[in-house]
PDB file of C-alpha atoms in Angstrom:
ATOM      1  CA  MET A   1     -65.202 -57.568  27.439  1.00 53.00           C
ATOM      2  CA  HIS A   2     -61.546 -57.878  28.111  1.00 61.00           C
ATOM      3  CA  THR A   3     -60.489 -57.707  31.814  1.00 77.00           C
ATOM      4  CA  ILE A   4     -57.364 -55.973  31.134  1.00 90.00           C
ATOM      5  CA  GLN A   5     -57.604 -52.118  32.320  1.00 95.00           C
ATOM      6  CA  PHE A   6     -55.832 -49.170  31.020  1.00 98.00           C
ATOM      7  CA  PRO A   7     -56.011 -45.710  32.627  1.00 98.00           C
ATOM      8  CA  PRO A   8     -59.168 -43.626  31.729  1.00 98.00           C
ATOM      9  CA  PRO A   9     -59.555 -42.274  28.533  1.00 99.00           C
ATOM     10  CA  PHE A  10     -59.410 -38.595  27.683  1.00 98.00           C
ATOM     11  CA  PRO A  11     -62.815 -36.813  27.842  1.00 98.00           C
ATOM     12  CA  PHE A  12     -65.074 -37.869  24.937  1.00 98.00           C
ATOM     13  CA  PRO A  13     -66.466 -35.171  22.976  1.00 97.00           C
ATOM     14  CA  LYS A  14     -70.215 -34.602  22.530  1.00 95.00           C
ATOM     15  CA  GLN A  15     -69.699 -35.091  18.857  1.00 97.00           C
ATOM     16  CA  THR A  16     -66.736 -36.453  17.081  1.00 98.00           C
ATOM     17  CA  ARG A  17     -65.745 -34.148  14.081  1.00 97.00           C
ATOM     18  CA  SER A  18     -62.163 -35.543  13.533  1.00 98.00           C
ATOM     19  CA  LEU A  19     -59.772 -38.400  14.263  1.00 99.00           C
ATOM     20  CA  VAL A  20     -56.116 -38.410  15.490  1.00 99.00           C
ATOM     21  CA  PHE A  21     -54.083 -41.597  14.863  1.00 99.00           C
ATOM     22  CA  CYS A  22     -50.828 -42.269  16.455  1.00 99.00           C
ATOM     23  CA  ASP A  23     -48.585 -45.046  16.119  1.00 98.00           C
ATOM     24  CA  PHE A  24     -47.182 -46.240  19.544  1.00 98.00           C
ATOM     25  CA  ASP A  25     -43.982 -47.601  19.716  1.00 97.00           C
ATOM     26  CA  GLU A  26     -41.107 -44.898  19.021  1.00 97.00           C
ATOM     27  CA  THR A  27     -43.772 -42.351  18.096  1.00 98.00           C
ATOM     28  CA  TYR A  28     -46.080 -41.864  21.415  1.00 99.00           C
ATOM     29  CA  PHE A  29     -43.931 -43.986  23.543  1.00 98.00           C
ATOM     30  CA  ALA A  30     -40.077 -43.651  23.394  1.00 97.00           C
ATOM     31  CA  HIS A  31     -38.527 -46.945  24.436  1.00 95.00           C
ATOM     32  CA  GLU A  32     -35.651 -45.137  26.481  1.00 95.00           C
ATOM     33  CA  SER A  33     -38.456 -43.558  28.593  1.00 95.00           C
ATOM     34  CA  THR A  34     -36.271 -40.832  30.115  1.00 97.00           C
ATOM     35  CA  ALA A  35     -37.720 -38.632  32.738  1.00 97.00           C
ATOM     36  CA  GLU A  36     -37.676 -35.797  30.101  1.00 98.00           C
ATOM     37  CA  GLN A  37     -39.698 -37.969  27.777  1.00 98.00           C
ATOM     38  CA  ARG A  38     -42.238 -38.861  30.295  1.00 98.00           C
ATOM     39  CA  LYS A  39     -42.516 -35.136  31.256  1.00 98.00           C
ATOM     40  CA  ASP A  40     -43.241 -34.664  27.482  1.00 98.00           C
ATOM     41  CA  ILE A  41     -45.841 -37.149  27.529  1.00 99.00           C
ATOM     42  CA  GLN A  42     -47.578 -35.359  30.430  1.00 98.00           C
ATOM     43  CA  GLN A  43     -47.527 -32.332  28.533  1.00 98.00           C
ATOM     44  CA  LEU A  44     -49.142 -33.833  25.590  1.00 99.00           C
ATOM     45  CA  GLU A  45     -51.928 -35.437  28.079  1.00 99.00           C
ATOM     46  CA  ASP A  46     -52.491 -31.904  29.477  1.00 98.00           C
ATOM     47  CA  PHE A  47     -53.277 -30.688  25.931  1.00 97.00           C
ATOM     48  CA  LEU A  48     -55.303 -33.628  24.808  1.00 98.00           C
ATOM     49  CA  TYR A  49     -57.206 -33.731  28.017  1.00 97.00           C
ATOM     50  CA  LYS A  50     -58.697 -29.827  27.234  1.00 95.00           C
ATOM     51  CA  ALA A  51     -58.597 -30.321  23.434  1.00 96.00           C
ATOM     52  CA  SER A  52     -60.491 -33.456  22.677  1.00 96.00           C
ATOM     53  CA  GLN A  53     -63.673 -31.934  24.070  1.00 94.00           C
ATOM     54  CA  GLN A  54     -63.186 -28.466  22.947  1.00 95.00           C
ATOM     55  CA  TYR A  55     -62.551 -29.339  19.209  1.00 96.00           C
ATOM     56  CA  GLY A  56     -64.363 -32.435  19.207  1.00 97.00           C
ATOM     57  CA  PHE A  57     -61.829 -35.121  18.166  1.00 98.00           C
ATOM     58  CA  GLN A  58     -60.894 -38.588  19.297  1.00 99.00           C
ATOM     59  CA  ILE A  59     -57.340 -40.057  19.323  1.00 99.00           C
ATOM     60  CA  GLY A  60     -56.131 -43.537  19.002  1.00 99.00           C
ATOM     61  CA  TRP A  61     -53.324 -45.770  18.662  1.00 99.00           C
ATOM     62  CA  ILE A  62     -52.606 -47.690  15.584  1.00 99.00           C
ATOM     63  CA  THR A  63     -49.839 -50.115  16.936  1.00 96.00           C
ATOM     64  CA  GLY A  64     -48.034 -53.515  16.168  1.00 93.00           C
ATOM     65  CA  SER A  65     -48.083 -54.132  19.880  1.00 92.00           C
ATOM     66  CA  ASP A  66     -50.811 -56.183  21.511  1.00 94.00           C
ATOM     67  CA  THR A  67     -52.791 -54.896  24.481  1.00 96.00           C
ATOM     68  CA  CYS A  68     -50.844 -56.759  27.221  1.00 94.00           C
ATOM     69  CA  GLN A  69     -47.499 -55.222  25.679  1.00 94.00           C
ATOM     70  CA  LEU A  70     -49.148 -51.673  25.552  1.00 97.00           C
ATOM     71  CA  LEU A  71     -50.463 -51.776  28.931  1.00 98.00           C
ATOM     72  CA  SER A  72     -46.633 -52.696  30.377  1.00 97.00           C
ATOM     73  CA  LYS A  73     -45.348 -49.647  28.358  1.00 97.00           C
ATOM     74  CA  VAL A  74     -48.160 -47.556  29.531  1.00 98.00           C
ATOM     75  CA  LYS A  75     -47.154 -48.352  33.013  1.00 97.00           C
ATOM     76  CA  GLN A  76     -43.352 -47.869  32.197  1.00 97.00           C
ATOM     77  CA  ALA A  77     -43.940 -44.367  30.914  1.00 98.00           C
ATOM     78  CA  ASP A  78     -46.239 -43.091  33.841  1.00 97.00           C
ATOM     79  CA  MET A  79     -49.217 -42.408  31.380  1.00 99.00           C
ATOM     80  CA  ARG A  80     -52.153 -41.096  33.215  1.00 98.00           C
ATOM     81  CA  PHE A  81     -54.613 -41.282  30.311  1.00 99.00           C
ATOM     82  CA  SER A  82     -55.510 -43.650  27.327  1.00 99.00           C
ATOM     83  CA  PRO A  83     -56.582 -43.031  24.205  1.00 99.00           C
ATOM     84  CA  HIS A  84     -60.277 -43.198  23.068  1.00 99.00           C
ATOM     85  CA  PHE A  85     -59.606 -46.432  21.080  1.00 99.00           C
ATOM     86  CA  ILE A  86     -56.826 -48.863  20.339  1.00 99.00           C
ATOM     87  CA  CYS A  87     -56.141 -50.794  17.207  1.00 98.00           C
ATOM     88  CA  SER A  88     -53.619 -53.320  18.304  1.00 97.00           C
ATOM     89  CA  ASN A  89     -51.552 -55.926  16.653  1.00 95.00           C
ATOM     90  CA  LEU A  90     -51.256 -53.701  13.306  1.00 94.00           C
ATOM     91  CA  GLY A  91     -54.829 -52.996  13.402  1.00 95.00           C
ATOM     92  CA  THR A  92     -56.223 -56.449  13.425  1.00 96.00           C
ATOM     93  CA  GLU A  93     -57.685 -55.770  16.462  1.00 97.00           C
ATOM     94  CA  VAL A  94     -60.199 -52.824  17.574  1.00 98.00           C
ATOM     95  CA  PHE A  95     -60.827 -51.646  21.009  1.00 98.00           C
ATOM     96  CA  HIS A  96     -62.885 -48.815  22.489  1.00 98.00           C
ATOM     97  CA  VAL A  97     -61.556 -47.604  25.896  1.00 98.00           C
ATOM     98  CA  LEU A  98     -64.466 -47.269  28.504  1.00 98.00           C
ATOM     99  CA  MET A  99     -64.712 -44.716  30.980  1.00 97.00           C
ATOM    100  CA  ASP A 100     -63.103 -46.753  33.735  1.00 97.00           C
ATOM    101  CA  GLY A 101     -60.204 -48.079  31.590  1.00 98.00           C
ATOM    102  CA  LYS A 102     -61.584 -51.383  30.472  1.00 97.00           C
ATOM    103  CA  ILE A 103     -61.635 -52.008  26.754  1.00 98.00           C
ATOM    104  CA  GLU A 104     -64.355 -53.303  24.483  1.00 98.00           C
ATOM    105  CA  PRO A 105     -63.735 -54.993  21.037  1.00 97.00           C
ATOM    106  CA  ASN A 106     -65.473 -53.841  18.081  1.00 98.00           C
ATOM    107  CA  GLN A 107     -67.628 -56.368  16.801  1.00 97.00           C
ATOM    108  CA  CYS A 108     -68.371 -55.150  13.436  1.00 98.00           C
ATOM    109  CA  TRP A 109     -64.421 -54.839  12.795  1.00 98.00           C
ATOM    110  CA  LYS A 110     -64.160 -58.737  14.101  1.00 94.00           C
ATOM    111  CA  LYS A 111     -66.766 -59.772  11.765  1.00 96.00           C
ATOM    112  CA  ARG A 112     -64.939 -58.359   8.537  1.00 96.00           C
ATOM    113  CA  LEU A 113     -61.927 -60.701   9.228  1.00 96.00           C
ATOM    114  CA  PRO A 114     -61.863 -64.214   8.053  1.00 95.00           C
ATOM    115  CA  ASN A 115     -61.959 -67.438   9.948  1.00 95.00           C
ATOM    116  CA  HIS A 116     -58.915 -67.456  11.916  1.00 93.00           C
ATOM    117  CA  TYR A 117     -57.950 -71.150  11.467  1.00 95.00           C
ATOM    118  CA  GLU A 118     -58.213 -70.666   7.742  1.00 96.00           C
ATOM    119  CA  PHE A 119     -55.855 -67.624   8.290  1.00 97.00           C
ATOM    120  CA  GLN A 120     -53.385 -69.673  10.107  1.00 95.00           C
ATOM    121  CA  ARG A 121     -53.411 -72.442   7.493  1.00 97.00           C
ATOM    122  CA  THR A 122     -52.750 -69.973   4.765  1.00 98.00           C
ATOM    123  CA  THR A 123     -50.085 -68.036   6.444  1.00 97.00           C
ATOM    124  CA  ASP A 124     -48.310 -71.416   7.187  1.00 97.00           C
ATOM    125  CA  GLU A 125     -48.833 -72.419   3.453  1.00 98.00           C
ATOM    126  CA  VAL A 126     -46.879 -68.988   2.518  1.00 99.00           C
ATOM    127  CA  VAL A 127     -44.003 -69.469   5.131  1.00 98.00           C
ATOM    128  CA  SER A 128     -43.530 -73.099   3.852  1.00 98.00           C
ATOM    129  CA  GLU A 129     -43.486 -71.850   0.036  1.00 98.00           C
ATOM    130  CA  LEU A 130     -40.762 -69.300   0.776  1.00 98.00           C
ATOM    131  CA  LYS A 131     -38.786 -71.640   2.414  1.00 98.00           C
ATOM    132  CA  ASN A 132     -38.894 -74.676   0.348  1.00 98.00           C
ATOM    133  CA  MET A 133     -39.418 -73.094  -3.360  1.00 98.00           C
ATOM    134  CA  TYR A 134     -37.164 -69.661  -2.676  1.00 98.00           C
ATOM    135  CA  GLN A 135     -34.968 -70.722   0.353  1.00 97.00           C
ATOM    136  CA  ILE A 136     -36.292 -67.656   2.085  1.00 98.00           C
ATOM    137  CA  ASP A 137     -35.935 -68.402   5.751  1.00 96.00           C
ATOM    138  CA  LEU A 138     -38.262 -66.289   7.850  1.00 97.00           C
ATOM    139  CA  VAL A 139     -37.551 -66.430  11.801  1.00 96.00           C
ATOM    140  CA  SER A 140     -40.678 -66.622  13.789  1.00 93.00           C
ATOM    141  CA  GLN A 141     -40.738 -63.647  16.588  1.00 90.00           C
ATOM    142  CA  SER A 142     -41.793 -66.035  19.072  1.00 71.00           C
ATOM    143  CA  GLN A 143     -40.571 -63.800  22.173  1.00 57.00           C
ATOM    144  CA  TYR A 144     -43.292 -61.644  21.428  1.00 55.00           C
ATOM    145  CA  GLY A 145     -46.098 -64.138  20.866  1.00 56.00           C
ATOM    146  CA  GLN A 146     -48.378 -64.777  17.975  1.00 66.00           C
ATOM    147  CA  SER A 147     -51.591 -63.145  17.780  1.00 87.00           C
ATOM    148  CA  VAL A 148     -54.624 -64.895  16.158  1.00 91.00           C
ATOM    149  CA  TYR A 149     -54.449 -62.445  13.155  1.00 95.00           C
ATOM    150  CA  LYS A 150     -50.940 -61.262  13.151  1.00 94.00           C
ATOM    151  CA  LYS A 151     -47.923 -63.729  12.463  1.00 95.00           C
ATOM    152  CA  ASN A 152     -44.704 -61.940  12.991  1.00 94.00           C
ATOM    153  CA  TYR A 153     -41.134 -63.127  11.553  1.00 96.00           C
ATOM    154  CA  TYR A 154     -37.770 -61.712  10.803  1.00 97.00           C
ATOM    155  CA  TYR A 155     -36.059 -61.770   7.697  1.00 98.00           C
ATOM    156  CA  PHE A 156     -32.186 -61.475   8.161  1.00 98.00           C
ATOM    157  CA  ILE A 157     -30.487 -59.342   5.569  1.00 96.00           C
ATOM    158  CA  ARG A 158     -27.740 -60.838   3.426  1.00 93.00           C
ATOM    159  CA  SER A 159     -27.149 -58.648   0.695  1.00 96.00           C
ATOM    160  CA  SER A 160     -28.819 -55.658  -0.906  1.00 94.00           C
ATOM    161  CA  VAL A 161     -29.419 -57.308  -4.270  1.00 97.00           C
ATOM    162  CA  LEU A 162     -30.653 -60.617  -2.565  1.00 97.00           C
ATOM    163  CA  THR A 163     -32.981 -58.536   0.053  1.00 97.00           C
ATOM    164  CA  ALA A 164     -34.654 -56.739  -2.902  1.00 97.00           C
ATOM    165  CA  TYR A 165     -35.363 -59.757  -4.788  1.00 98.00           C
ATOM    166  CA  HIS A 166     -36.663 -61.665  -1.817  1.00 98.00           C
ATOM    167  CA  ILE A 167     -39.041 -58.992  -0.788  1.00 98.00           C
ATOM    168  CA  ASN A 168     -40.436 -58.977  -4.251  1.00 98.00           C
ATOM    169  CA  VAL A 169     -40.883 -62.743  -4.025  1.00 99.00           C
ATOM    170  CA  MET A 170     -42.589 -62.444  -0.629  1.00 99.00           C
ATOM    171  CA  LYS A 171     -44.969 -59.817  -1.893  1.00 98.00           C
ATOM    172  CA  GLN A 172     -45.729 -61.911  -4.832  1.00 98.00           C
ATOM    173  CA  VAL A 173     -46.333 -65.266  -2.840  1.00 99.00           C
ATOM    174  CA  ALA A 174     -48.427 -63.526  -0.039  1.00 98.00           C
ATOM    175  CA  ALA A 175     -50.490 -61.864  -2.649  1.00 98.00           C
ATOM    176  CA  THR A 176     -51.257 -65.222  -4.823  1.00 98.00           C
ATOM    177  CA  HIS A 177     -52.477 -66.631  -1.356  1.00 98.00           C
ATOM    178  CA  GLY A 178     -54.667 -63.770  -0.678  1.00 97.00           C
ATOM    179  CA  VAL A 179     -52.648 -62.859   2.518  1.00 98.00           C
ATOM    180  CA  GLY A 180     -51.820 -59.401   3.764  1.00 97.00           C
ATOM    181  CA  LEU A 181     -48.230 -58.552   4.328  1.00 97.00           C
ATOM    182  CA  ASN A 182     -46.212 -55.683   5.820  1.00 94.00           C
ATOM    183  CA  ILE A 183     -42.531 -55.506   5.468  1.00 95.00           C
ATOM    184  CA  ASN A 184     -40.446 -52.893   6.835  1.00 92.00           C
ATOM    185  CA  ARG A 185     -36.917 -52.321   8.334  1.00 93.00           C
ATOM    186  CA  CYS A 186     -36.459 -53.132  11.895  1.00 92.00           C
ATOM    187  CA  ASN A 187     -35.788 -50.543  14.417  1.00 88.00           C
ATOM    188  CA  PRO A 188     -33.211 -51.521  16.986  1.00 90.00           C
ATOM    189  CA  LYS A 189     -34.520 -48.575  19.173  1.00 86.00           C
ATOM    190  CA  ALA A 190     -37.781 -50.801  19.720  1.00 84.00           C
ATOM    191  CA  GLY A 191     -35.927 -53.789  20.656  1.00 84.00           C
ATOM    192  CA  ASP A 192     -35.582 -55.517  17.117  1.00 88.00           C
ATOM    193  CA  PRO A 193     -32.157 -56.774  15.602  1.00 92.00           C
ATOM    194  CA  GLU A 194     -30.370 -54.201  13.629  1.00 91.00           C
ATOM    195  CA  TYR A 195     -29.917 -55.976  10.093  1.00 94.00           C
ATOM    196  CA  ALA A 196     -33.316 -57.408   9.613  1.00 97.00           C
ATOM    197  CA  TYR A 197     -36.787 -56.594   8.439  1.00 96.00           C
ATOM    198  CA  ASP A 198     -40.087 -57.234  10.081  1.00 94.00           C
ATOM    199  CA  VAL A 199     -42.356 -59.474   8.209  1.00 97.00           C
ATOM    200  CA  ASP A 200     -45.947 -59.585   9.268  1.00 95.00           C
ATOM    201  CA  PHE A 201     -48.681 -61.616   7.728  1.00 97.00           C
ATOM    202  CA  VAL A 202     -52.252 -60.301   8.284  1.00 97.00           C
ATOM    203  CA  PRO A 203     -55.593 -60.891   6.753  1.00 97.00           C
ATOM    204  CA  LYS A 204     -56.220 -58.893   3.607  1.00 96.00           C
ATOM    205  CA  GLU A 205     -58.968 -57.280   4.793  1.00 95.00           C
ATOM    206  CA  ALA A 206     -56.545 -55.574   7.559  1.00 95.00           C
ATOM    207  CA  ASN A 207     -53.542 -54.981   5.411  1.00 93.00           C
ATOM    208  CA  GLY A 208     -51.927 -51.730   6.421  1.00 92.00           C
ATOM    209  CA  LYS A 209     -52.648 -49.239   9.210  1.00 97.00           C
ATOM    210  CA  ASP A 210     -54.773 -47.278   6.623  1.00 97.00           C
ATOM    211  CA  ALA A 211     -57.413 -49.924   6.382  1.00 97.00           C
ATOM    212  CA  VAL A 212     -58.409 -49.879   9.968  1.00 98.00           C
ATOM    213  CA  ALA A 213     -58.041 -45.974   9.766  1.00 99.00           C
ATOM    214  CA  ALA A 214     -60.771 -46.155   7.099  1.00 98.00           C
ATOM    215  CA  PHE A 215     -62.970 -48.370   9.158  1.00 98.00           C
ATOM    216  CA  MET A 216     -62.613 -45.930  11.972  1.00 99.00           C
ATOM    217  CA  CYS A 217     -63.356 -42.900   9.913  1.00 99.00           C
ATOM    218  CA  HIS A 218     -66.488 -44.735   8.678  1.00 98.00           C
ATOM    219  CA  TRP A 219     -67.275 -45.827  12.343  1.00 98.00           C
ATOM    220  CA  PHE A 220     -67.492 -42.324  13.704  1.00 98.00           C
ATOM    221  CA  LYS A 221     -68.699 -40.818  10.359  1.00 98.00           C
ATOM    222  CA  VAL A 222     -65.776 -38.554   9.871  1.00 98.00           C
ATOM    223  CA  HIS A 223     -64.374 -37.390   6.587  1.00 98.00           C
ATOM    224  CA  VAL A 224     -61.120 -38.172   5.910  1.00 98.00           C
ATOM    225  CA  ASP A 225     -60.164 -34.205   5.314  1.00 98.00           C
ATOM    226  CA  ASP A 226     -60.832 -34.227   9.312  1.00 98.00           C
ATOM    227  CA  THR A 227     -57.912 -36.756  10.114  1.00 98.00           C
ATOM    228  CA  LEU A 228     -54.346 -36.483  11.186  1.00 99.00           C
ATOM    229  CA  ALA A 229     -51.675 -39.205  11.784  1.00 99.00           C
ATOM    230  CA  PHE A 230     -48.224 -39.746  13.457  1.00 99.00           C
ATOM    231  CA  GLY A 231     -45.623 -42.403  12.859  1.00 98.00           C
ATOM    232  CA  ASP A 232     -42.101 -42.998  12.793  1.00 98.00           C
ATOM    233  CA  SER A 233     -41.471 -46.166  10.497  1.00 95.00           C
ATOM    234  CA  GLY A 234     -41.995 -47.868   7.347  1.00 93.00           C
ATOM    235  CA  ASN A 235     -45.405 -49.402   8.432  1.00 93.00           C
ATOM    236  CA  ASP A 236     -46.540 -45.988   9.064  1.00 97.00           C
ATOM    237  CA  ILE A 237     -46.512 -44.387   5.725  1.00 97.00           C
ATOM    238  CA  LYS A 238     -49.690 -45.933   4.152  1.00 96.00           C
ATOM    239  CA  LEU A 239     -51.542 -44.480   7.152  1.00 98.00           C
ATOM    240  CA  LEU A 240     -49.635 -40.983   6.972  1.00 99.00           C
ATOM    241  CA  LYS A 241     -50.613 -40.831   3.210  1.00 98.00           C
ATOM    242  CA  PHE A 242     -54.308 -41.922   3.764  1.00 99.00           C
ATOM    243  CA  VAL A 243     -55.038 -39.239   6.017  1.00 99.00           C
ATOM    244  CA  LYS A 244     -55.464 -35.319   5.396  1.00 98.00           C
ATOM    245  CA  HIS A 245     -52.499 -34.484   7.613  1.00 98.00           C
ATOM    246  CA  GLY A 246     -49.717 -37.063   8.097  1.00 99.00           C
ATOM    247  CA  TYR A 247     -46.474 -36.393   9.947  1.00 99.00           C
ATOM    248  CA  LEU A 248     -43.541 -38.264  10.753  1.00 99.00           C
ATOM    249  CA  VAL A 249     -42.121 -37.698  14.069  1.00 99.00           C
ATOM    250  CA  GLY A 250     -38.732 -36.057  14.303  1.00 98.00           C
ATOM    251  CA  ASN A 251     -36.952 -39.251  15.397  1.00 98.00           C
ATOM    252  CA  ALA A 252     -38.338 -41.356  12.404  1.00 97.00           C
ATOM    253  CA  THR A 253     -36.244 -43.866  10.856  1.00 95.00           C
ATOM    254  CA  SER A 254     -34.361 -43.091   7.579  1.00 94.00           C
ATOM    255  CA  GLU A 255     -36.482 -45.537   5.771  1.00 93.00           C
ATOM    256  CA  ALA A 256     -39.627 -43.652   6.703  1.00 96.00           C
ATOM    257  CA  GLN A 257     -38.115 -40.404   5.763  1.00 97.00           C
ATOM    258  CA  SER A 258     -37.342 -41.579   2.276  1.00 97.00           C
ATOM    259  CA  LYS A 259     -40.927 -42.048   1.650  1.00 97.00           C
ATOM    260  CA  HIS A 260     -42.678 -39.258   3.595  1.00 98.00           C
ATOM    261  CA  GLU A 261     -41.719 -35.729   3.249  1.00 97.00           C
ATOM    262  CA  GLN A 262     -44.105 -34.045   6.055  1.00 98.00           C
ATOM    263  CA  MET A 263     -42.143 -34.265   9.319  1.00 98.00           C
ATOM    264  CA  THR A 264     -42.328 -32.554  12.738  1.00 99.00           C
ATOM    265  CA  LYS A 265     -39.259 -30.690  14.255  1.00 98.00           C
ATOM    266  CA  GLY A 266     -39.740 -32.370  17.813  1.00 98.00           C
ATOM    267  CA  SER A 267     -39.155 -36.085  18.530  1.00 98.00           C
ATOM    268  CA  TYR A 268     -41.979 -38.541  19.859  1.00 98.00           C
ATOM    269  CA  THR A 269     -44.741 -36.470  21.886  1.00 99.00           C
ATOM    270  CA  LYS A 270     -43.023 -33.149  21.330  1.00 98.00           C
ATOM    271  CA  GLY A 271     -43.431 -33.528  17.447  1.00 99.00           C
ATOM    272  CA  ILE A 272     -47.081 -34.711  18.257  1.00 99.00           C
ATOM    273  CA  LEU A 273     -47.884 -31.683  20.501  1.00 98.00           C
ATOM    274  CA  GLU A 274     -46.115 -29.454  18.048  1.00 98.00           C
ATOM    275  CA  MET A 275     -48.487 -30.237  15.063  1.00 98.00           C
ATOM    276  CA  LEU A 276     -51.808 -30.687  17.153  1.00 98.00           C
ATOM    277  CA  LYS A 277     -51.236 -27.094  18.463  1.00 96.00           C
ATOM    278  CA  LYS A 278     -51.059 -25.931  14.723  1.00 95.00           C
ATOM    279  CA  HIS A 279     -54.201 -27.709  14.087  1.00 95.00           C
ATOM    280  CA  TYR A 280     -56.156 -27.164  17.240  1.00 92.00           C
ATOM    281  CA  THR A 281     -55.464 -23.695  18.603  1.00 82.00           C
ATOM    282  CA  GLN A 282     -56.850 -21.594  21.041  1.00 61.00           C
ATOM    283  CA  VAL A 283     -57.205 -24.375  23.785  1.00 54.00           C
ATOM    284  CA  THR A 284     -58.755 -22.688  26.900  1.00 52.00           C
ATOM    285  CA  GLU A 285     -56.555 -22.863  30.175  1.00 49.00           C
TER     286      GLU A 285
END
């Protein structure tokens, strides 16, 4: 069990009948973290505290952040509660939040992933091939650290034509080596450079947030028809299209908006609360 400790989770339902998946950065958590945005989070928390038991759902974060980064942001936003589960590092890690706020890894998910030394070796081969054969330079996101199963890089844009070609090459090379790849436009609001793409290598077994969402549905024996999800960026699109009801929040990136139509009016947690109230009505006071 990890020693890291989050706030206590929302009350657990007696029977889990549906699941709600949320991206974290710039969806559940606004990096500006203004007083108004922190108040919006508390209003969402008040709703979730009652509704999760009343309607029998569990909520979880599926995020590119690791658990240490998450905890720092949770404290920054004065969050009082944690979700029931956390899928960190782009869903390559799955944790269940215990009643005291400690987190416990899901061992079944861990067993699905390949040997991490083999994954590291293969990823290094992909990055080397891209540089030596195609002159594609990827810059390691070392300031955020590298996790065991998620290797982060930036690809800096030089021209639209060259970028389109390079993205296609990256996808082909990664696929040839059997490595999962997530590429999406960086969001400066989340602390990324402006003219760049996030390039994340992950095991093919965990390629896309939809992969871990499908696992969680299987784990809780919840049909996909009983799922909702919220996101703001390009790497959320597969998740939003996997669930029955997937929404971009009102502050979503232009890239994401070009790929998905369903969108909330409100931004961040206001948008999440807006749609949860439509799907889970008559919450008792």
